[in-house]
Amino acid sequence: MTVYNIQNQWGGSSAPWHDGGVFNIGNRADQLPIALKIQSGDGGQSFAGTMTYQGEGPIGLRATRVTENCYHAENQWGGPSAPWHDAGLFLLGARDGQNAVAFDLSSADGKTLVGTMTYAGEGPIGARGALSPGHAFNATNQWGGDSAPWHQGGQWVLGCRPDQAVVALDLTSPDGGRSLAGTMTYAGEGPIGFRGTRTMANTYSVVNQWGGDHAPWHPGGDWVLGCRGKQGVVAINAKGDGHGLHGTMTYSGEGKIGLALVPSVVKVTEPA
Protein backbone atom coordinates (compact mmCIF):
# COMPACT_ATOMS: atom_id res chain seq x y z
CA MET A 1 0.00 0.00 0.00
CA THR A 2 1.38 3.41 -0.94
CA VAL A 3 -0.56 6.27 0.60
CA TYR A 4 0.26 9.90 -0.16
CA ASN A 5 -0.95 13.17 1.32
CA ILE A 6 -1.57 15.38 -1.72
CA GLN A 7 -1.52 19.12 -2.33
CA ASN A 8 -2.76 20.92 -5.43
CA GLN A 9 -1.82 24.26 -6.97
CA TRP A 10 -3.57 26.45 -9.52
CA GLY A 11 -3.03 30.03 -10.62
CA GLY A 12 0.69 29.90 -11.47
CA SER A 13 3.95 28.75 -9.91
CA SER A 14 3.79 31.37 -7.15
CA ALA A 15 0.20 30.55 -6.16
CA PRO A 16 -0.52 28.81 -2.85
CA TRP A 17 -0.84 25.05 -2.46
CA HIS A 18 -4.13 23.61 -1.25
CA ASP A 19 -5.12 20.40 0.51
CA GLY A 20 -5.66 17.73 -2.15
CA GLY A 21 -6.71 14.82 0.02
CA VAL A 22 -5.27 11.32 0.33
CA PHE A 23 -4.33 9.09 -2.62
CA ASN A 24 -3.26 5.46 -2.76
CA ILE A 25 -1.12 4.58 -5.78
CA GLY A 26 0.13 1.02 -5.69
CA ASN A 27 -0.27 -1.90 -3.30
CA ARG A 28 3.08 -3.65 -3.32
CA ALA A 29 4.35 -3.99 0.23
CA ASP A 30 8.04 -3.28 -0.44
CA GLN A 31 8.04 -1.47 -3.79
CA LEU A 32 7.11 2.19 -4.19
CA PRO A 33 5.70 3.75 -7.39
CA ILE A 34 7.85 6.31 -9.21
CA ALA A 35 5.55 7.31 -12.09
CA LEU A 36 1.84 7.45 -12.92
CA LYS A 37 0.71 8.52 -16.41
CA ILE A 38 -2.96 7.74 -16.98
CA GLN A 39 -5.99 9.40 -18.58
CA SER A 40 -9.73 8.88 -18.63
CA GLY A 41 -11.89 9.15 -21.73
CA ASP A 42 -15.21 8.81 -19.92
CA GLY A 43 -15.25 11.48 -17.25
CA GLY A 44 -13.36 9.51 -14.65
CA GLN A 45 -15.26 6.24 -14.82
CA SER A 46 -12.11 4.46 -16.00
CA PHE A 47 -8.41 5.13 -16.62
CA ALA A 48 -5.75 3.73 -18.93
CA GLY A 49 -2.03 4.37 -19.29
CA THR A 50 1.15 3.34 -17.51
CA MET A 51 2.78 3.34 -14.10
CA THR A 52 6.27 2.49 -12.92
CA TYR A 53 7.46 0.80 -9.73
CA GLN A 54 10.99 1.18 -8.34
CA GLY A 55 13.46 -1.09 -10.11
CA GLU A 56 11.24 -1.67 -13.15
CA GLY A 57 10.21 -0.09 -16.41
CA PRO A 58 6.73 1.24 -17.19
CA ILE A 59 3.88 -1.28 -17.05
CA GLY A 60 0.31 -0.99 -18.25
CA LEU A 61 -2.36 0.27 -15.88
CA ARG A 62 -6.11 0.20 -16.31
CA ALA A 63 -8.56 1.11 -13.58
CA THR A 64 -12.34 1.07 -13.21
CA ARG A 65 -14.27 3.19 -10.72
CA VAL A 66 -16.04 1.23 -7.99
CA THR A 67 -16.98 3.97 -5.49
CA GLU A 68 -16.25 7.65 -4.85
CA ASN A 69 -12.60 8.27 -5.89
CA CYS A 70 -11.86 4.53 -5.56
CA TYR A 71 -10.79 2.38 -8.52
CA HIS A 72 -10.04 -1.29 -9.08
CA ALA A 73 -6.66 -1.38 -10.83
CA GLU A 74 -4.91 -3.95 -13.01
CA ASN A 75 -1.36 -4.06 -14.35
CA GLN A 76 0.04 -5.58 -17.52
CA TRP A 77 3.62 -6.43 -18.44
CA GLY A 78 5.11 -8.49 -21.25
CA GLY A 79 3.43 -6.89 -24.25
CA PRO A 80 -0.08 -5.94 -25.44
CA SER A 81 -1.27 -9.56 -25.56
CA ALA A 82 0.03 -10.41 -22.07
CA PRO A 83 -2.43 -11.06 -19.22
CA TRP A 84 -3.61 -8.39 -16.82
CA HIS A 85 -2.89 -8.81 -13.10
CA ASP A 86 -4.89 -7.62 -10.12
CA ALA A 87 -3.30 -4.48 -8.65
CA GLY A 88 -5.83 -3.85 -5.89
CA LEU A 89 -7.76 -0.69 -5.14
CA PHE A 90 -6.35 2.78 -5.81
CA LEU A 91 -7.57 6.11 -4.42
CA LEU A 92 -7.34 8.62 -7.28
CA GLY A 93 -8.79 12.01 -6.40
CA ALA A 94 -10.49 13.37 -3.30
CA ARG A 95 -13.27 15.73 -4.38
CA ASP A 96 -16.94 15.17 -3.67
CA GLY A 97 -18.74 14.50 -6.97
CA GLN A 98 -15.89 15.60 -9.26
CA ASN A 99 -13.85 12.77 -10.72
CA ALA A 100 -10.21 13.04 -11.65
CA VAL A 101 -9.57 12.47 -15.37
CA ALA A 102 -5.77 12.63 -15.80
CA PHE A 103 -2.53 12.14 -13.85
CA ASP A 104 1.07 12.81 -14.88
CA LEU A 105 3.15 12.23 -11.75
CA SER A 106 6.74 11.18 -11.19
CA SER A 107 9.07 10.59 -8.27
CA ALA A 108 12.82 10.38 -7.74
CA ASP A 109 12.53 8.25 -4.61
CA GLY A 110 8.95 6.98 -4.28
CA LYS A 111 8.52 9.06 -1.13
CA THR A 112 7.47 12.26 -2.88
CA LEU A 113 5.47 12.85 -6.05
CA VAL A 114 5.36 15.88 -8.36
CA GLY A 115 3.54 16.69 -11.57
CA THR A 116 0.02 17.52 -12.67
CA MET A 117 -3.48 16.12 -12.45
CA THR A 118 -6.83 17.13 -13.90
CA TYR A 119 -10.36 17.07 -12.49
CA ALA A 120 -13.37 16.79 -14.81
CA GLY A 121 -14.36 20.17 -16.24
CA GLU A 122 -11.02 21.82 -15.47
CA GLY A 123 -7.53 22.15 -16.87
CA PRO A 124 -4.40 20.57 -15.38
CA ILE A 125 -3.38 21.67 -11.89
CA GLY A 126 -0.16 21.13 -9.97
CA ALA A 127 0.05 18.08 -7.76
CA ARG A 128 2.64 17.10 -5.19
CA GLY A 129 2.51 14.34 -2.62
CA ALA A 130 4.41 13.10 0.40
CA LEU A 131 4.36 9.49 1.55
CA SER A 132 1.93 9.09 4.44
CA PRO A 133 2.27 6.75 7.44
CA GLY A 134 -1.41 5.87 7.07
CA HIS A 135 -2.45 2.31 6.23
CA ALA A 136 -4.81 1.49 3.34
CA PHE A 137 -7.62 -1.02 3.82
CA ASN A 138 -10.12 -2.52 1.41
CA ALA A 139 -13.58 -2.16 2.95
CA THR A 140 -16.67 -4.30 2.45
CA ASN A 141 -20.16 -3.84 3.88
CA GLN A 142 -23.03 -6.20 4.63
CA TRP A 143 -26.72 -5.55 5.09
CA GLY A 144 -29.71 -7.87 5.19
CA GLY A 145 -28.54 -10.36 7.81
CA ASP A 146 -25.54 -12.55 8.62
CA SER A 147 -25.98 -14.65 5.47
CA ALA A 148 -26.38 -11.67 3.13
CA PRO A 149 -23.65 -10.87 0.58
CA TRP A 150 -20.83 -8.42 1.24
CA HIS A 151 -20.54 -5.34 -0.99
CA GLN A 152 -17.65 -3.13 -2.04
CA GLY A 153 -17.10 -0.41 0.58
CA GLY A 154 -14.25 1.51 -1.01
CA GLN A 155 -10.74 1.99 0.26
CA TRP A 156 -10.16 3.44 3.72
CA VAL A 157 -6.97 4.91 5.20
CA LEU A 158 -6.41 4.64 8.97
CA GLY A 159 -3.76 5.69 11.45
CA CYS A 160 -0.59 7.74 11.44
CA ARG A 161 1.93 5.37 13.01
CA PRO A 162 3.79 3.31 10.40
CA ASP A 163 4.65 0.40 12.69
CA GLN A 164 1.61 0.36 14.97
CA ALA A 165 -1.73 -0.93 13.71
CA VAL A 166 -5.16 0.44 14.58
CA VAL A 167 -7.01 -2.29 16.53
CA ALA A 168 -10.22 -0.54 17.61
CA LEU A 169 -12.53 2.32 16.58
CA ASP A 170 -15.54 3.60 18.50
CA LEU A 171 -16.71 6.79 16.77
CA THR A 172 -19.92 8.73 16.30
CA SER A 173 -20.95 11.95 14.54
CA PRO A 174 -23.40 14.59 15.79
CA ASP A 175 -23.58 16.44 12.47
CA GLY A 176 -24.21 14.00 9.62
CA GLY A 177 -20.59 12.99 9.19
CA ARG A 178 -18.95 16.40 9.06
CA SER A 179 -17.08 15.43 12.21
CA LEU A 180 -16.45 12.22 14.17
CA ALA A 181 -15.49 11.83 17.82
CA GLY A 182 -14.86 9.01 20.27
CA THR A 183 -11.94 6.69 20.92
CA MET A 184 -9.46 4.61 18.99
CA THR A 185 -6.80 2.12 20.02
CA TYR A 186 -3.35 1.40 18.62
CA ALA A 187 -1.83 -2.06 19.09
CA GLY A 188 -0.20 -2.44 22.50
CA GLU A 189 -2.02 0.54 24.07
CA GLY A 190 -5.31 1.48 25.65
CA PRO A 191 -7.98 3.67 24.04
CA ILE A 192 -7.11 7.29 23.23
CA GLY A 193 -9.35 10.20 22.28
CA PHE A 194 -10.24 10.76 18.64
CA ARG A 195 -11.59 13.79 16.81
CA GLY A 196 -11.89 13.94 13.04
CA THR A 197 -13.01 16.86 10.87
CA ARG A 198 -14.10 16.23 7.29
CA THR A 199 -11.94 18.16 4.83
CA MET A 200 -12.86 16.60 1.48
CA ALA A 201 -15.19 13.88 0.15
CA ASN A 202 -14.32 11.08 2.59
CA THR A 203 -11.18 12.60 4.09
CA TYR A 204 -10.82 13.58 7.76
CA SER A 205 -8.13 15.54 9.55
CA VAL A 206 -7.61 13.65 12.82
CA VAL A 207 -6.27 14.61 16.24
CA ASN A 208 -5.71 12.33 19.26
CA GLN A 209 -5.68 12.88 23.01
CA TRP A 210 -4.16 10.86 25.84
CA GLY A 211 -3.49 11.67 29.48
CA GLY A 212 -6.97 12.82 30.54
CA ASP A 213 -9.68 15.23 29.50
CA HIS A 214 -7.49 18.28 29.95
CA ALA A 215 -4.47 16.89 28.10
CA PRO A 216 -3.42 18.40 24.75
CA TRP A 217 -4.57 17.07 21.41
CA HIS A 218 -1.93 15.77 18.99
CA PRO A 219 -1.92 15.45 15.17
CA GLY A 220 -3.34 12.06 14.19
CA GLY A 221 -2.96 12.12 10.41
CA ASP A 222 -5.32 12.32 7.45
CA TRP A 223 -7.80 9.44 7.31
CA VAL A 224 -10.25 8.22 4.67
CA LEU A 225 -13.50 6.90 6.19
CA GLY A 226 -16.38 5.74 3.99
CA CYS A 227 -16.88 5.83 0.24
CA ARG A 228 -20.12 7.66 -0.50
CA GLY A 229 -19.08 11.28 -0.86
CA LYS A 230 -22.03 13.39 0.24
CA GLN A 231 -23.38 10.62 2.51
CA GLY A 232 -21.21 10.92 5.58
CA VAL A 233 -20.24 8.27 8.09
CA VAL A 234 -22.05 8.80 11.41
CA ALA A 235 -20.84 5.79 13.41
CA ILE A 236 -18.03 3.21 13.36
CA ASN A 237 -17.54 0.43 15.89
CA ALA A 238 -14.88 -2.08 14.91
CA LYS A 239 -12.12 -4.16 16.47
CA GLY A 240 -9.18 -6.08 15.07
CA ASP A 241 -6.00 -8.01 15.73
CA GLY A 242 -3.57 -5.80 13.84
CA HIS A 243 -4.31 -7.47 10.48
CA GLY A 244 -7.74 -5.96 9.82
CA LEU A 245 -10.89 -4.82 11.61
CA HIS A 246 -14.47 -6.09 11.78
CA GLY A 247 -17.61 -4.56 13.23
CA THR A 248 -20.33 -2.16 12.16
CA MET A 249 -20.76 1.30 10.69
CA THR A 250 -23.61 3.66 9.85
CA TYR A 251 -24.05 6.08 6.97
CA SER A 252 -26.17 9.20 7.43
CA GLY A 253 -29.86 8.43 6.96
CA GLU A 254 -29.49 4.66 7.28
CA GLY A 255 -29.28 1.91 9.88
CA LYS A 256 -26.23 0.00 11.01
CA ILE A 257 -24.42 -2.23 8.50
CA GLY A 258 -21.56 -4.71 8.77
CA LEU A 259 -17.98 -3.55 8.16
CA ALA A 260 -14.85 -5.52 7.32
CA LEU A 261 -11.46 -3.88 6.67
CA VAL A 262 -8.62 -5.90 5.14
CA PRO A 263 -5.11 -4.51 4.45
CA SER A 264 -4.67 -3.47 0.83
CA VAL A 265 -1.63 -5.47 -0.27
CA VAL A 266 -1.11 -7.27 -3.60
CA LYS A 267 1.50 -10.00 -4.06
CA VAL A 268 3.37 -10.08 -7.34
CA THR A 269 3.73 -13.71 -8.37
CA GLU A 270 5.89 -13.17 -11.44
CA PRO A 271 8.42 -10.47 -12.37
CA ALA A 272 7.21 -7.37 -14.23
Short mmCIF file of N, CA, C and O in Angstrom, two decimals, residues 1 3 29 131-137 158-166 186-187 219-221 242:
data_model
loop_
_atom_site.label_atom_id
_atom_site.label_comp_id
_atom_site.label_asym_id
_atom_site.label_seq_id
_atom_site.Cartn_x
_atom_site.Cartn_y
_atom_site.Cartn_z
N MET A 1 0.85 -1.18 0.00
CA MET A 1 0.00 0.00 0.00
C MET A 1 0.89 1.23 0.00
O MET A 1 1.90 1.27 0.68
N VAL A 3 0.35 5.17 0.32
CA VAL A 3 -0.56 6.27 0.60
C VAL A 3 0.20 7.59 0.59
O VAL A 3 1.28 7.70 1.20
N ALA A 29 3.91 -4.27 -1.14
CA ALA A 29 4.35 -3.99 0.23
C ALA A 29 5.73 -3.34 0.30
O ALA A 29 5.97 -2.47 1.13
N LEU A 131 4.75 10.80 1.05
CA LEU A 131 4.36 9.49 1.55
C LEU A 131 3.79 9.62 2.96
O LEU A 131 4.36 10.28 3.83
N SER A 132 2.64 9.00 3.17
CA SER A 132 1.93 9.09 4.44
C SER A 132 2.17 7.82 5.26
O SER A 132 2.32 6.73 4.70
N PRO A 133 2.17 7.94 6.59
CA PRO A 133 2.27 6.75 7.44
C PRO A 133 0.95 6.01 7.58
O PRO A 133 0.88 4.98 8.25
N GLY A 134 -0.12 6.53 6.98
CA GLY A 134 -1.41 5.87 7.07
C GLY A 134 -1.43 4.53 6.36
O GLY A 134 -0.65 4.28 5.44
N HIS A 135 -2.33 3.65 6.78
CA HIS A 135 -2.45 2.31 6.23
C HIS A 135 -3.75 2.20 5.42
O HIS A 135 -4.81 2.58 5.89
N ALA A 136 -3.65 1.65 4.20
CA ALA A 136 -4.81 1.49 3.34
C ALA A 136 -5.49 0.15 3.59
O ALA A 136 -4.83 -0.88 3.75
N PHE A 137 -6.82 0.18 3.61
CA PHE A 137 -7.62 -1.02 3.82
C PHE A 137 -8.72 -1.10 2.75
O PHE A 137 -9.34 -0.09 2.42
N LEU A 158 -6.34 4.48 7.52
CA LEU A 158 -6.41 4.64 8.97
C LEU A 158 -5.02 4.84 9.56
O LEU A 158 -4.04 4.26 9.07
N GLY A 159 -4.96 5.61 10.65
CA GLY A 159 -3.76 5.69 11.45
C GLY A 159 -2.73 6.67 10.95
O GLY A 159 -2.83 7.22 9.86
N CYS A 160 -1.70 6.86 11.80
CA CYS A 160 -0.59 7.74 11.44
C CYS A 160 0.73 7.22 12.00
O CYS A 160 1.71 7.95 12.04
N ARG A 161 0.73 5.96 12.45
CA ARG A 161 1.93 5.37 13.01
C ARG A 161 2.34 4.19 12.13
O ARG A 161 1.65 3.18 12.09
N PRO A 162 3.46 4.31 11.43
CA PRO A 162 3.79 3.31 10.40
C PRO A 162 3.96 1.89 10.92
O PRO A 162 3.71 0.93 10.19
N ASP A 163 4.37 1.74 12.17
CA ASP A 163 4.65 0.40 12.69
C ASP A 163 3.70 -0.01 13.81
O ASP A 163 4.01 -0.92 14.59
N GLN A 164 2.56 0.66 13.89
CA GLN A 164 1.61 0.36 14.97
C GLN A 164 0.20 0.37 14.39
O GLN A 164 -0.30 1.40 13.97
N ALA A 165 -0.43 -0.79 14.36
CA ALA A 165 -1.73 -0.93 13.71
C ALA A 165 -2.87 -0.39 14.57
O ALA A 165 -2.81 -0.43 15.80
N VAL A 166 -3.91 0.08 13.91
CA VAL A 166 -5.16 0.44 14.58
C VAL A 166 -5.91 -0.86 14.88
O VAL A 166 -6.13 -1.68 13.98
N TYR A 186 -4.48 1.96 19.35
CA TYR A 186 -3.35 1.40 18.62
C TYR A 186 -2.88 0.13 19.31
O TYR A 186 -3.02 -0.01 20.53
N ALA A 187 -2.31 -0.80 18.54
CA ALA A 187 -1.83 -2.06 19.09
C ALA A 187 -0.86 -1.82 20.24
O ALA A 187 0.04 -0.98 20.15
N PRO A 219 -1.59 15.83 16.54
CA PRO A 219 -1.92 15.45 15.17
C PRO A 219 -2.03 13.94 15.02
O PRO A 219 -1.17 13.20 15.51
N GLY A 220 -3.09 13.49 14.35
CA GLY A 220 -3.34 12.06 14.19
C GLY A 220 -3.38 11.61 12.75
O GLY A 220 -3.75 10.47 12.46
N GLY A 221 -3.01 12.50 11.81
CA GLY A 221 -2.96 12.12 10.41
C GLY A 221 -4.21 12.45 9.63
O GLY A 221 -5.21 12.94 10.17
N GLY A 242 -4.75 -6.35 14.48
CA GLY A 242 -3.57 -5.80 13.84
C GLY A 242 -3.46 -6.16 12.38
O GLY A 242 -2.58 -5.65 11.67
#
